[in-house]
Amino acid sequence: MISFKRLLATCGLSVLAATAAFVPAKAQDANYPTRNITVIVPFAAGGPTDVIARIVTGHMQQTLGQTFIIENVVGAGGTTGAARGARADADGYTLTMGHMGTHAASVPLYPKLSYNPATDFVPIGMAAGTPIVILGKKDFPPKDLKEFVAYLKANSDKLNSAHAGVGSVSYSANELLNSQLGIKPVGVPFNGTGPAMNALVGGQVDYMVDQIVNAVPQINAGTIKVYAVATPERNPSLPNVPTTAEAGLPEYQVQAWNALFAPKGTPPAVVAKLNAALSKALDDEGVRKRLLELGSVIPKPAERTPEALGTLVKNEVERWTKVLKPVSN
Ligand code: ASP
């Protein structure tokens, strides 16, 4: 016959054990992070997504006290890396730096996309807005955007335009330009616009539309031509570069963005910690200086919440679904 006292002791122990089993999960979230954090960048090193990831996570690791490791997982316009990120453990130790391509334009381009940006990820927060600039190789004949448009219309089937693969920002922004101008240039894919920029500087490709953060150093070095920035206002990092509207192509308006995501199921407490560290990075003077001198648009506090990013992904999937047609699989 077991005494009531002993029963209580046994129950007490099992409750304690159960609570102990339960507490580590909560404690894990509260103590998070306790080891290195991997950030998948779905493009080659040196491109805009890689540069932005290294700038913001470089500060986040100071706040969170753990090293952020960038892993460049390239291919298929960024969808290979994004798919890897979607399948990662939902413990906050594998994040994805996605963008307008991987988490919006890829949806209409790949009918069999292996992940759903809206449901297979939880949004952490926006890292940077990245206006699109229209670029040419140094000896490209057009002197301004009007001549650029006329030259493309007359010669596009003989011209090579670089991009970072079907689904990337540069591909999608180029498709928008192609549809507006009624042209079909030869698209030359790269594993990111870091390598694509090398080809443009080397003259192996004729032109590219790319995120401003990748182009500012080359424009300032005079190694490529810039025709316009595709936003309503001029960009402070390129004050002498006209907007597409000023230069005669007002309909061409494109601003990309780069943002941090975690796999669905990541604990809210972990997402909140990562979001707070990201927002703190975006308020740091050194981080802001580096992002702004590359032409980034720094998200305002209200634009940095996970909810704001979730809404943006939904709206951008709708927007790009109207613009882009599926690639022939
Ligand atoms: N964001 C890509 C990169 O960093 C380029 C792109 O999407 O066009 O290379």
GROMACS .gro file of C-alpha atoms and ligand atoms in nm:
model
  338
    1MET     CA    1   0.000   0.000   0.000
    2ILE     CA    2   0.170   0.321  -0.101
    3SER     CA    3   0.134   0.603   0.157
    4PHE     CA    4  -0.028   0.929   0.055
    5LYS     CA    5   0.294   1.101   0.152
    6ARG     CA    6   0.496   0.876  -0.079
    7LEU     CA    7   0.235   0.927  -0.356
    8LEU     CA    8   0.271   1.303  -0.322
    9ALA     CA    9   0.648   1.268  -0.325
   10THR     CA   10   0.629   1.055  -0.641
   11CYS     CA   11   0.376   1.290  -0.805
   12GLY     CA   12   0.577   1.585  -0.689
   13LEU     CA   13   0.888   1.438  -0.853
   14SER     CA   14   0.702   1.363  -1.180
   15VAL     CA   15   0.554   1.712  -1.188
   16LEU     CA   16   0.900   1.850  -1.126
   17ALA     CA   17   1.040   1.625  -1.399
   18ALA     CA   18   0.762   1.726  -1.636
   19THR     CA   19   0.817   2.089  -1.554
   20ALA     CA   20   1.189   2.037  -1.595
   21ALA     CA   21   1.122   1.878  -1.936
   22PHE     CA   22   0.895   2.170  -2.015
   23VAL     CA   23   1.119   2.448  -1.886
   24PRO     CA   24   1.419   2.382  -2.118
   25ALA     CA   25   1.206   2.473  -2.425
   26LYS     CA   26   1.102   2.799  -2.266
   27ALA     CA   27   1.448   2.846  -2.118
   28GLN     CA   28   1.599   2.780  -2.461
   29ASP     CA   29   1.395   3.067  -2.603
   30ALA     CA   30   1.482   3.289  -2.307
   31ASN     CA   31   1.853   3.202  -2.332
   32TYR     CA   32   1.859   3.216  -2.712
   33PRO     CA   33   2.107   3.236  -2.876
   34THR     CA   34   2.355   3.001  -2.714
   35ARG     CA   35   2.560   2.916  -3.030
   36ASN     CA   36   2.652   3.046  -3.377
   37ILE     CA   37   2.370   3.153  -3.611
   38THR     CA   38   2.387   3.070  -3.983
   39VAL     CA   39   2.240   3.314  -4.236
   40ILE     CA   40   2.176   3.166  -4.579
   41VAL     CA   41   2.245   3.419  -4.856
   42PRO     CA   42   2.094   3.269  -5.173
   43PHE     CA   43   2.346   3.442  -5.402
   44ALA     CA   44   2.722   3.461  -5.456
   45ALA     CA   45   2.945   3.656  -5.221
   46GLY     CA   46   2.994   4.022  -5.307
   47GLY     CA   47   2.646   4.080  -5.444
   48PRO     CA   48   2.389   4.315  -5.287
   49THR     CA   49   2.220   4.052  -5.072
   50ASP     CA   50   2.554   3.928  -4.941
   51VAL     CA   51   2.678   4.281  -4.867
   52ILE     CA   52   2.358   4.380  -4.684
   53ALA     CA   53   2.357   4.054  -4.486
   54ARG     CA   54   2.716   4.108  -4.371
   55ILE     CA   55   2.654   4.471  -4.272
   56VAL     CA   56   2.343   4.411  -4.061
   57THR     CA   57   2.440   4.075  -3.907
   58GLY     CA   58   2.785   4.215  -3.829
   59HIS     CA   59   2.608   4.443  -3.579
   60MET     CA   60   2.342   4.190  -3.471
   61GLN     CA   61   2.613   3.958  -3.342
   62GLN     CA   62   2.735   4.231  -3.108
   63THR     CA   63   2.385   4.262  -2.964
   64LEU     CA   64   2.315   3.888  -2.939
   65GLY     CA   65   2.664   3.782  -2.836
   66GLN     CA   66   2.691   3.501  -3.089
   67THR     CA   67   2.870   3.482  -3.424
   68PHE     CA   68   2.659   3.509  -3.741
   69ILE     CA   69   2.797   3.290  -4.018
   70ILE     CA   70   2.703   3.376  -4.377
   71GLU     CA   71   2.648   3.072  -4.599
   72ASN     CA   72   2.619   3.152  -4.972
   73VAL     CA   73   2.385   2.889  -5.119
   74VAL     CA   74   2.351   2.976  -5.487
   75GLY     CA   75   2.145   2.863  -5.786
   76ALA     CA   76   1.810   2.896  -5.960
   77GLY     CA   77   1.781   3.270  -5.909
   78GLY     CA   78   1.811   3.238  -5.531
   79THR     CA   79   1.537   2.975  -5.492
   80THR     CA   80   1.788   2.699  -5.409
   81GLY     CA   81   1.909   2.885  -5.103
   82ALA     CA   82   1.564   3.002  -5.003
   83ALA     CA   83   1.433   2.644  -5.024
   84ARG     CA   84   1.718   2.531  -4.799
   85GLY     CA   85   1.622   2.804  -4.553
   86ALA     CA   86   1.257   2.702  -4.554
   87ARG     CA   87   1.352   2.344  -4.461
   88ALA     CA   88   1.595   2.438  -4.183
   89ASP     CA   89   1.524   2.357  -3.817
   90ALA     CA   90   1.287   2.616  -3.668
   91ASP     CA   91   1.519   2.691  -3.376
   92GLY     CA   92   1.651   3.033  -3.475
   93TYR     CA   93   1.995   2.905  -3.571
   94THR     CA   94   1.942   2.904  -3.949
   95LEU     CA   95   1.801   3.223  -4.103
   96THR     CA   96   1.759   3.336  -4.464
   97MET     CA   97   1.836   3.678  -4.610
   98GLY     CA   98   1.566   3.680  -4.876
   99HIS     CA   99   1.444   3.957  -5.102
  100MET     CA  100   1.190   4.074  -5.359
  101GLY     CA  101   1.306   3.793  -5.587
  102THR     CA  102   1.323   3.490  -5.356
  103HIS     CA  103   1.016   3.590  -5.151
  104ALA     CA  104   0.791   3.741  -5.419
  105ALA     CA  105   0.886   3.735  -5.790
  106SER     CA  106   0.983   3.365  -5.777
  107VAL     CA  107   0.622   3.266  -5.701
  108PRO     CA  108   0.484   3.352  -6.050
  109LEU     CA  109   0.808   3.248  -6.220
  110TYR     CA  110   0.823   2.898  -6.072
  111PRO     CA  111   0.476   2.733  -6.065
  112LYS     CA  112   0.634   2.436  -5.883
  113LEU     CA  113   0.836   2.649  -5.636
  114SER     CA  114   0.928   2.415  -5.348
  115TYR     CA  115   0.842   2.670  -5.080
  116ASN     CA  116   0.574   2.928  -5.012
  117PRO     CA  117   0.735   3.258  -4.902
  118ALA     CA  118   0.429   3.348  -4.697
  119THR     CA  119   0.368   3.019  -4.515
  120ASP     CA  120   0.701   2.831  -4.506
  121PHE     CA  121   0.881   3.122  -4.339
  122VAL     CA  122   0.816   3.355  -4.052
  123PRO     CA  123   0.920   3.715  -4.124
  124ILE     CA  124   1.182   3.862  -3.890
  125GLY     CA  125   1.218   4.205  -4.045
  126MET     CA  126   1.322   4.424  -4.337
  127ALA     CA  127   1.696   4.493  -4.363
  128ALA     CA  128   1.716   4.744  -4.649
  129GLY     CA  129   1.523   4.888  -4.941
  130THR     CA  130   1.735   4.876  -5.257
  131PRO     CA  131   1.638   5.099  -5.551
  132ILE     CA  132   1.709   4.965  -5.899
  133VAL     CA  133   1.956   5.140  -6.130
  134ILE     CA  134   1.993   5.098  -6.506
  135LEU     CA  135   2.355   5.023  -6.594
  136GLY     CA  136   2.566   4.979  -6.907
  137LYS     CA  137   2.919   4.864  -6.975
  138LYS     CA  138   3.172   5.147  -6.995
  139ASP     CA  139   3.179   5.165  -7.376
  140PHE     CA  140   2.805   5.102  -7.428
  141PRO     CA  141   2.707   5.348  -7.707
  142PRO     CA  142   2.398   5.517  -7.550
  143LYS     CA  143   2.490   5.841  -7.373
  144ASP     CA  144   2.163   5.885  -7.178
  145LEU     CA  145   1.842   5.696  -7.097
  146LYS     CA  146   1.659   5.820  -7.409
  147GLU     CA  147   1.942   5.686  -7.629
  148PHE     CA  148   1.954   5.368  -7.414
  149VAL     CA  149   1.586   5.298  -7.480
  150ALA     CA  150   1.619   5.368  -7.854
  151TYR     CA  151   1.934   5.153  -7.877
  152LEU     CA  152   1.771   4.858  -7.698
  153LYS     CA  153   1.463   4.878  -7.921
  154ALA     CA  154   1.681   4.876  -8.230
  155ASN     CA  155   1.935   4.614  -8.123
  156SER     CA  156   1.796   4.408  -7.832
  157ASP     CA  157   1.818   4.069  -8.008
  158LYS     CA  158   2.194   4.128  -8.043
  159LEU     CA  159   2.248   4.251  -7.684
  160ASN     CA  160   2.338   4.058  -7.366
  161SER     CA  161   2.174   4.164  -7.041
  162ALA     CA  162   2.314   4.016  -6.717
  163HIS     CA  163   2.104   3.894  -6.424
  164ALA     CA  164   2.131   3.668  -6.119
  165GLY     CA  165   1.911   3.388  -6.249
  166VAL     CA  166   1.539   3.344  -6.307
  167GLY     CA  167   1.365   3.466  -5.993
  168SER     CA  168   1.631   3.714  -5.891
  169VAL     CA  169   1.573   4.085  -5.850
  170SER     CA  170   1.785   4.169  -6.152
  171TYR     CA  171   1.600   3.913  -6.367
  172SER     CA  172   1.257   4.034  -6.257
  173ALA     CA  173   1.342   4.403  -6.293
  174ASN     CA  174   1.483   4.327  -6.639
  175GLU     CA  175   1.168   4.140  -6.739
  176LEU     CA  176   0.964   4.445  -6.638
  177LEU     CA  177   1.186   4.666  -6.857
  178ASN     CA  178   1.164   4.417  -7.145
  179SER     CA  179   0.784   4.414  -7.128
  180GLN     CA  180   0.763   4.794  -7.114
  181LEU     CA  181   1.000   4.836  -7.411
  182GLY     CA  182   0.870   4.535  -7.604
  183ILE     CA  183   1.218   4.382  -7.639
  184LYS     CA  184   1.379   4.038  -7.599
  185PRO     CA  185   1.751   4.068  -7.523
  186VAL     CA  186   1.969   3.764  -7.455
  187GLY     CA  187   1.964   3.717  -7.075
  188VAL     CA  188   2.295   3.598  -6.927
  189PRO     CA  189   2.249   3.436  -6.582
  190PHE     CA  190   2.506   3.447  -6.302
  191ASN     CA  191   2.501   3.310  -5.945
  192GLY     CA  192   2.454   3.664  -5.823
  193THR     CA  193   2.501   4.018  -5.938
  194GLY     CA  194   2.839   4.024  -5.772
  195PRO     CA  195   2.978   3.804  -6.053
  196ALA     CA  196   2.744   3.974  -6.302
  197MET     CA  197   2.893   4.311  -6.211
  198ASN     CA  198   3.243   4.174  -6.282
  199ALA     CA  199   3.123   4.074  -6.630
  200LEU     CA  200   2.972   4.421  -6.686
  201VAL     CA  201   3.292   4.593  -6.575
  202GLY     CA  202   3.483   4.358  -6.803
  203GLY     CA  203   3.253   4.436  -7.095
  204GLN     CA  204   3.145   4.071  -7.135
  205VAL     CA  205   2.780   4.180  -7.107
  206ASP     CA  206   2.616   4.496  -7.242
  207TYR     CA  207   2.383   4.613  -6.964
  208MET     CA  208   2.206   4.517  -6.643
  209VAL     CA  209   1.940   4.649  -6.409
  210ASP     CA  210   2.060   4.589  -6.055
  211GLN     CA  211   2.024   4.690  -5.695
  212ILE     CA  212   2.193   5.021  -5.627
  213VAL     CA  213   2.408   4.882  -5.344
  214ASN     CA  214   2.602   4.672  -5.593
  215ALA     CA  215   2.659   4.955  -5.839
  216VAL     CA  216   2.757   5.265  -5.639
  217PRO     CA  217   3.125   5.171  -5.596
  218GLN     CA  218   3.163   5.091  -5.969
  219ILE     CA  219   2.973   5.403  -6.077
  220ASN     CA  220   3.194   5.619  -5.854
  221ALA     CA  221   3.502   5.443  -5.994
  222GLY     CA  222   3.384   5.517  -6.349
  223THR     CA  223   3.407   5.151  -6.456
  224ILE     CA  224   3.044   5.131  -6.577
  225LYS     CA  225   2.774   5.366  -6.707
  226VAL     CA  226   2.460   5.452  -6.509
  227TYR     CA  227   2.153   5.585  -6.691
  228ALA     CA  228   1.890   5.635  -6.419
  229VAL     CA  229   1.755   5.527  -6.083
  230ALA     CA  230   1.407   5.376  -6.096
  231THR     CA  231   1.254   5.559  -5.798
  232PRO     CA  232   1.042   5.876  -5.781
  233GLU     CA  233   1.324   6.070  -5.609
  234ARG     CA  234   1.696   6.084  -5.684
  235ASN     CA  235   1.915   5.877  -5.452
  236PRO     CA  236   2.143   6.068  -5.210
  237SER     CA  237   2.432   5.833  -5.290
  238LEU     CA  238   2.407   5.925  -5.661
  239PRO     CA  239   2.287   6.287  -5.660
  240ASN     CA  240   2.375   6.348  -6.026
  241VAL     CA  241   2.192   6.041  -6.158
  242PRO     CA  242   1.845   6.127  -6.292
  243THR     CA  243   1.534   5.935  -6.202
  244THR     CA  244   1.371   5.731  -6.479
  245ALA     CA  245   1.088   5.986  -6.478
  246GLU     CA  246   1.327   6.279  -6.530
  247ALA     CA  247   1.505   6.085  -6.804
  248GLY     CA  248   1.191   6.003  -7.003
  249LEU     CA  249   1.083   5.658  -6.877
  250PRO     CA  250   0.840   5.741  -6.590
  251GLU     CA  251   0.663   5.406  -6.608
  252TYR     CA  252   0.978   5.220  -6.503
  253GLN     CA  253   0.964   5.230  -6.120
  254VAL     CA  254   1.126   4.945  -5.924
  255GLN     CA  255   1.252   4.929  -5.567
  256ALA     CA  256   1.374   4.595  -5.435
  257TRP     CA  257   1.424   4.504  -5.071
  258ASN     CA  258   1.626   4.254  -4.865
  259ALA     CA  259   1.482   4.103  -4.546
  260LEU     CA  260   1.551   3.839  -4.281
  261PHE     CA  261   1.333   3.530  -4.253
  262ALA     CA  262   1.324   3.223  -4.027
  263PRO     CA  263   1.161   2.886  -4.096
  264LYS     CA  264   0.795   2.853  -4.000
  265GLY     CA  265   0.753   2.728  -3.645
  266THR     CA  266   1.039   2.938  -3.509
  267PRO     CA  267   0.936   3.037  -3.150
  268PRO     CA  268   0.792   3.390  -3.130
  269ALA     CA  269   1.033   3.479  -2.847
  270VAL     CA  270   1.325   3.395  -3.078
  271VAL     CA  271   1.176   3.597  -3.366
  272ALA     CA  272   1.123   3.892  -3.130
  273LYS     CA  273   1.488   3.880  -3.015
  274LEU     CA  274   1.615   3.868  -3.373
  275ASN     CA  275   1.382   4.149  -3.478
  276ALA     CA  276   1.499   4.368  -3.189
  277ALA     CA  277   1.865   4.304  -3.277
  278LEU     CA  278   1.798   4.382  -3.645
  279SER     CA  279   1.621   4.704  -3.557
  280LYS     CA  280   1.905   4.801  -3.323
  281ALA     CA  281   2.150   4.746  -3.609
  282LEU     CA  282   1.945   4.975  -3.833
  283ASP     CA  283   1.965   5.247  -3.565
  284ASP     CA  284   2.344   5.215  -3.533
  285GLU     CA  285   2.529   5.512  -3.686
  286GLY     CA  286   2.801   5.298  -3.842
  287VAL     CA  287   2.554   5.056  -4.001
  288ARG     CA  288   2.337   5.342  -4.129
  289LYS     CA  289   2.639   5.518  -4.278
  290ARG     CA  290   2.749   5.207  -4.470
  291LEU     CA  291   2.397   5.126  -4.594
  292LEU     CA  292   2.323   5.486  -4.698
  293GLU     CA  293   2.649   5.539  -4.883
  294LEU     CA  294   2.559   5.233  -5.091
  295GLY     CA  295   2.220   5.386  -5.173
  296SER     CA  296   2.005   5.173  -4.943
  297VAL     CA  297   1.677   5.301  -4.807
  298ILE     CA  298   1.676   5.230  -4.433
  299PRO     CA  299   1.338   5.100  -4.313
  300LYS     CA  300   1.156   5.330  -4.070
  301PRO     CA  301   1.072   5.164  -3.733
  302ALA     CA  302   0.713   5.090  -3.841
  303GLU     CA  303   0.848   4.917  -4.156
  304ARG     CA  304   1.077   4.690  -3.952
  305THR     CA  305   0.817   4.476  -3.774
  306PRO     CA  306   0.762   4.110  -3.866
  307GLU     CA  307   0.399   4.198  -3.944
  308ALA     CA  308   0.505   4.474  -4.187
  309LEU     CA  309   0.733   4.230  -4.368
  310GLY     CA  310   0.457   3.968  -4.385
  311THR     CA  311   0.225   4.225  -4.546
  312LEU     CA  312   0.499   4.334  -4.788
  313VAL     CA  313   0.562   3.975  -4.903
  314LYS     CA  314   0.191   3.926  -4.971
  315ASN     CA  315   0.159   4.254  -5.164
  316GLU     CA  316   0.479   4.194  -5.362
  317VAL     CA  317   0.374   3.841  -5.466
  318GLU     CA  318   0.050   3.994  -5.599
  319ARG     CA  319   0.238   4.276  -5.775
  320TRP     CA  320   0.493   4.056  -5.949
  321THR     CA  321   0.237   3.790  -6.039
  322LYS     CA  322   0.071   4.059  -6.256
  323VAL     CA  323   0.405   4.148  -6.420
  324LEU     CA  324   0.583   3.816  -6.474
  325LYS     CA  325   0.493   3.501  -6.665
  326PRO     CA  326   0.602   3.152  -6.557
  327VAL     CA  327   0.933   3.040  -6.707
  328SER     CA  328   0.884   2.750  -6.946
  329ASN     CA  329   0.984   2.456  -6.724
  330ASP     N1  330   2.026   3.999  -5.490
  330ASP     C1  331   2.105   3.921  -5.583
  330ASP     C2  332   2.248   3.919  -5.540
  330ASP     O1  333   2.275   3.964  -5.433
  330ASP     C3  334   2.098   3.978  -5.717
  330ASP     C4  335   1.963   3.975  -5.769
  330ASP     O2  336   1.871   3.929  -5.701
  330ASP     O3  337   1.952   4.018  -5.881
  330ASP     O4  338   2.331   3.875  -5.615
   0.00000   0.00000   0.00000
